[in-house]
Coordinates of N, CA and C in Angstrom, one line a residue:
X148 N 4.9 -2.9 -6.7 CA 4.7 -2.8 -5.3 C 6.0 -2.8 -4.5
X149 N 6.9 -3.7 -5.0 CA 8.2 -3.8 -4.3 C 8.9 -2.5 -4.3
X150 N 9.0 -1.9 -5.5 CA 9.7 -0.6 -5.6 C 9.1 0.5 -4.7
X151 N 7.8 0.5 -4.5 CA 7.2 1.5 -3.6 C 7.6 1.2 -2.2
X152 N 7.6 -0.1 -1.8 CA 8.0 -0.4 -0.4 C 9.5 -0.2 -0.2
X153 N 10.3 -0.4 -1.2 CA 11.8 -0.2 -1.0 C 12.1 1.3 -1.0
X154 N 11.3 2.1 -1.6 CA 11.5 3.6 -1.7 C 11.0 4.3 -0.5
X155 N 10.2 3.6 0.3 CA 9.5 4.4 1.4 C 9.5 3.5 2.7
X156 N 9.9 4.0 3.8 CA 9.9 3.3 5.1 C 8.5 3.1 5.6
X157 N 7.6 4.0 5.3 CA 6.3 4.0 5.8 C 5.4 3.1 4.9
X158 N 4.9 2.0 5.4 CA 4.1 1.1 4.5 C 2.8 1.7 4.0
X159 N 2.2 2.5 4.9 CA 1.0 3.2 4.4 C 1.2 4.1 3.3
X160 N 2.3 4.9 3.4 CA 2.7 5.8 2.2 C 3.1 5.0 1.0
X161 N 3.8 3.9 1.2 CA 4.2 3.0 0.1 C 2.9 2.5 -0.6
X162 N 1.9 2.0 0.1 CA 0.7 1.5 -0.5 C 0.0 2.6 -1.2
X163 N 0.0 3.9 -0.7 CA -0.6 5.0 -1.4 C 0.1 5.3 -2.7
X164 N 1.4 5.2 -2.7 CA 2.2 5.4 -4.0 C 1.8 4.3 -5.0
X165 N 1.8 3.1 -4.5 CA 1.5 2.0 -5.3 C 0.1 2.1 -5.9
X166 N -0.9 2.5 -5.1 CA -2.3 2.6 -5.6 C -2.3 3.7 -6.6
X167 N -1.7 4.8 -6.4 CA -1.7 5.9 -7.4 C -1.1 5.5 -8.7
X168 N 0.0 4.8 -8.7 CA 0.6 4.2 -9.9 C -0.3 3.3 -10.6
X169 N -0.9 2.4 -9.9 CA -1.8 1.4 -10.5 C -3.0 2.1 -11.2
X170 N -3.6 3.0 -10.5 CA -4.7 3.7 -11.0 C -4.4 4.5 -12.3
X171 N -3.2 5.1 -12.3 CA -2.8 5.8 -13.5 C -2.5 4.9 -14.7
X172 N -2.0 3.7 -14.4 CA -1.7 2.8 -15.5 C -3.0 2.1 -16.0
X173 N -3.9 1.9 -15.1 CA -5.1 1.1 -15.5 C -6.3 2.0 -16.0
X174 N -6.3 3.2 -15.6 CA -7.5 4.0 -16.0 C -7.6 4.2 -17.5
X175 N -6.5 4.5 -18.2 CA -6.7 4.6 -19.7 C -7.3 3.4 -20.3
X176 N -6.9 2.2 -19.8 CA -7.4 0.9 -20.4 C -9.0 0.8 -20.3
X177 N -9.6 1.4 -19.2 CA -11.0 1.3 -19.1 C -11.7 2.1 -20.1
X178 N -11.0 3.1 -20.7 CA -11.5 3.9 -21.7 C -11.0 3.6 -23.1
X179 N -10.3 2.5 -23.2 CA -9.6 2.2 -24.5 C -10.5 1.3 -25.3
X180 N -10.1 1.1 -26.6 CA -10.8 0.2 -27.5 C -11.0 -1.2 -26.9
X181 N -10.1 -1.6 -26.0 CA -10.3 -3.0 -25.5 C -11.5 -3.1 -24.6
X182 N -12.0 -2.0 -24.1 CA -13.3 -2.0 -23.4 C -14.5 -2.3 -24.3
X183 N -14.4 -1.9 -25.5 CA -15.5 -2.1 -26.4 C -15.2 -3.2 -27.4
X184 N -14.0 -3.7 -27.5 CA -13.6 -4.7 -28.4 C -12.7 -5.7 -27.7
X185 N -13.3 -6.5 -26.8 CA -12.6 -7.4 -25.9 C -12.1 -8.6 -26.7
X186 N -11.3 -9.5 -26.0 CA -10.7 -10.6 -26.7 C -11.7 -11.5 -27.4
X187 N -13.0 -11.4 -27.0 CA -14.0 -12.3 -27.6 C -14.5 -11.8 -28.9
X188 N -13.8 -10.9 -29.5 CA -14.2 -10.3 -30.8 C -14.3 -11.5 -31.9
X189 N -13.4 -12.5 -31.7 CA -13.5 -13.6 -32.6 C -14.8 -14.4 -32.4
X190 N -15.2 -14.6 -31.2 CA -16.4 -15.3 -30.9 C -17.6 -14.5 -31.5
X191 N -17.6 -13.1 -31.3 CA -18.7 -12.3 -31.8 C -18.7 -12.4 -33.3
X192 N -17.6 -12.3 -34.0 CA -17.6 -12.4 -35.5 C -18.1 -13.8 -35.9
X193 N -17.8 -14.8 -35.3 CA -18.3 -16.2 -35.7 C -19.8 -16.2 -35.4
X194 N -20.2 -15.7 -34.3 CA -21.7 -15.7 -34.0 C -22.4 -14.9 -35.1
X195 N -21.9 -13.8 -35.5 CA -22.6 -13.0 -36.5 C -22.7 -13.7 -37.8
X196 N -21.6 -14.4 -38.2 CA -21.6 -15.0 -39.5 C -22.4 -16.3 -39.5
X197 N -22.6 -16.9 -38.4 CA -23.3 -18.2 -38.3 C -24.7 -18.1 -37.8
X198 N -25.1 -16.9 -37.3 CA -26.4 -16.7 -36.6 C -26.5 -17.8 -35.5
X199 N -25.4 -18.1 -34.9 CA -25.4 -19.1 -33.8 C -25.9 -20.5 -34.2
X200 N -25.7 -20.8 -35.5 CA -26.0 -22.1 -36.0 C -24.8 -23.0 -35.9
X201 N -24.9 -24.3 -35.7 CA -23.7 -25.2 -35.6 C -23.0 -25.2 -37.0
X202 N -21.7 -25.5 -36.8 CA -20.8 -25.6 -38.0 C -19.8 -26.7 -37.7
X203 N -19.2 -27.3 -38.8 CA -18.3 -28.4 -38.6 C -16.9 -28.0 -38.2
X204 N -16.4 -26.9 -38.9 CA -15.0 -26.5 -38.7 C -15.0 -25.0 -38.7
X205 N -14.1 -24.4 -37.8 CA -14.0 -23.0 -37.8 C -13.5 -22.4 -39.1
X206 N -12.7 -23.1 -39.8 CA -12.3 -22.7 -41.1 C -13.4 -22.5 -42.2
X207 N -14.5 -23.1 -41.9 CA -15.7 -23.0 -42.8 C -16.4 -21.6 -42.5
X208 N -16.1 -21.0 -41.4 CA -16.7 -19.7 -41.0 C -15.8 -18.5 -41.2
X209 N -14.6 -18.7 -40.8 CA -13.6 -17.6 -40.8 C -12.2 -18.2 -41.1
X210 N -11.5 -17.4 -42.0 CA -10.2 -17.9 -42.4 C -9.1 -17.8 -41.4
X211 N -8.1 -18.5 -41.6 CA -6.9 -18.4 -40.7 C -6.4 -17.0 -40.6
X212 N -6.3 -16.4 -41.8 CA -5.8 -15.0 -41.9 C -6.7 -14.1 -41.2
X213 N -8.0 -14.2 -41.2 CA -8.9 -13.4 -40.5 C -8.7 -13.6 -39.0
X214 N -8.5 -14.8 -38.5 CA -8.3 -15.1 -37.1 C -7.0 -14.4 -36.6
X215 N -6.0 -14.5 -37.4 CA -4.7 -13.9 -37.1 C -4.9 -12.4 -37.0
X216 N -5.5 -11.8 -38.0 CA -5.7 -10.3 -38.0 C -6.5 -9.9 -36.8
X217 N -7.6 -10.6 -36.4 CA -8.4 -10.2 -35.3 C -7.5 -10.3 -34.0
X218 N -6.8 -11.3 -33.9 CA -5.9 -11.6 -32.7 C -4.8 -10.5 -32.7
X219 N -4.2 -10.2 -33.8 CA -3.1 -9.2 -33.8 C -3.6 -7.8 -33.5
X220 N -4.8 -7.5 -34.0 CA -5.5 -6.2 -33.7 C -5.7 -6.1 -32.2
X221 N -6.2 -7.1 -31.6 CA -6.4 -7.0 -30.1 C -5.1 -6.9 -29.4
X222 N -4.1 -7.6 -29.8 CA -2.8 -7.5 -29.1 C -2.3 -6.1 -29.2
X223 N -2.4 -5.5 -30.4 CA -1.9 -4.1 -30.6 C -2.7 -3.1 -29.7
X224 N -4.0 -3.2 -29.7 CA -4.8 -2.3 -28.9 C -4.5 -2.5 -27.4
X225 N -4.4 -3.7 -26.9 CA -4.2 -4.0 -25.5 C -2.8 -3.8 -25.0
X226 N -1.8 -3.6 -26.0 CA -0.5 -3.5 -25.6 C 0.3 -4.8 -25.4
X227 N -0.2 -5.8 -26.0 CA 0.4 -7.1 -25.9 C 1.1 -7.5 -27.2
X228 N 1.3 -6.6 -28.1 CA 2.1 -6.9 -29.3 C 3.5 -7.2 -29.0
X229 N 4.3 -7.9 -29.8 CA 5.7 -8.2 -29.6 C 6.5 -6.9 -29.3
X230 N 6.2 -5.9 -30.1 CA 6.9 -4.6 -30.0 C 6.6 -4.0 -28.6
X231 N 5.4 -4.0 -28.2 CA 5.0 -3.4 -26.9 C 5.6 -4.1 -25.7
X232 N 5.7 -5.4 -25.9 CA 6.2 -6.3 -24.8 C 7.8 -6.2 -24.7
X233 N 8.4 -5.8 -25.8 CA 9.9 -5.7 -25.8 C 10.3 -4.3 -25.2
X234 N 9.4 -3.4 -25.2 CA 9.7 -2.0 -24.7 C 9.8 -1.9 -23.2

């Protein structure tokens, strides 16, 4: 937003530029795999494995490696991987 305001003396035009930029950046995400595989994929996986029955420890249901893989997969899809954040 700041760059749009600095680049344009007219605040209405600046907000228009900002809105266009935000829509372009966010639109693809609404159609991305994150829309169908949200961060709660881990919760869904645990629910499916346990049929929503109580358990003593998460490690009894899903391994640490599986948790890391699910988390890393979401980070990659959402653009939150270390590589994407460094770019």
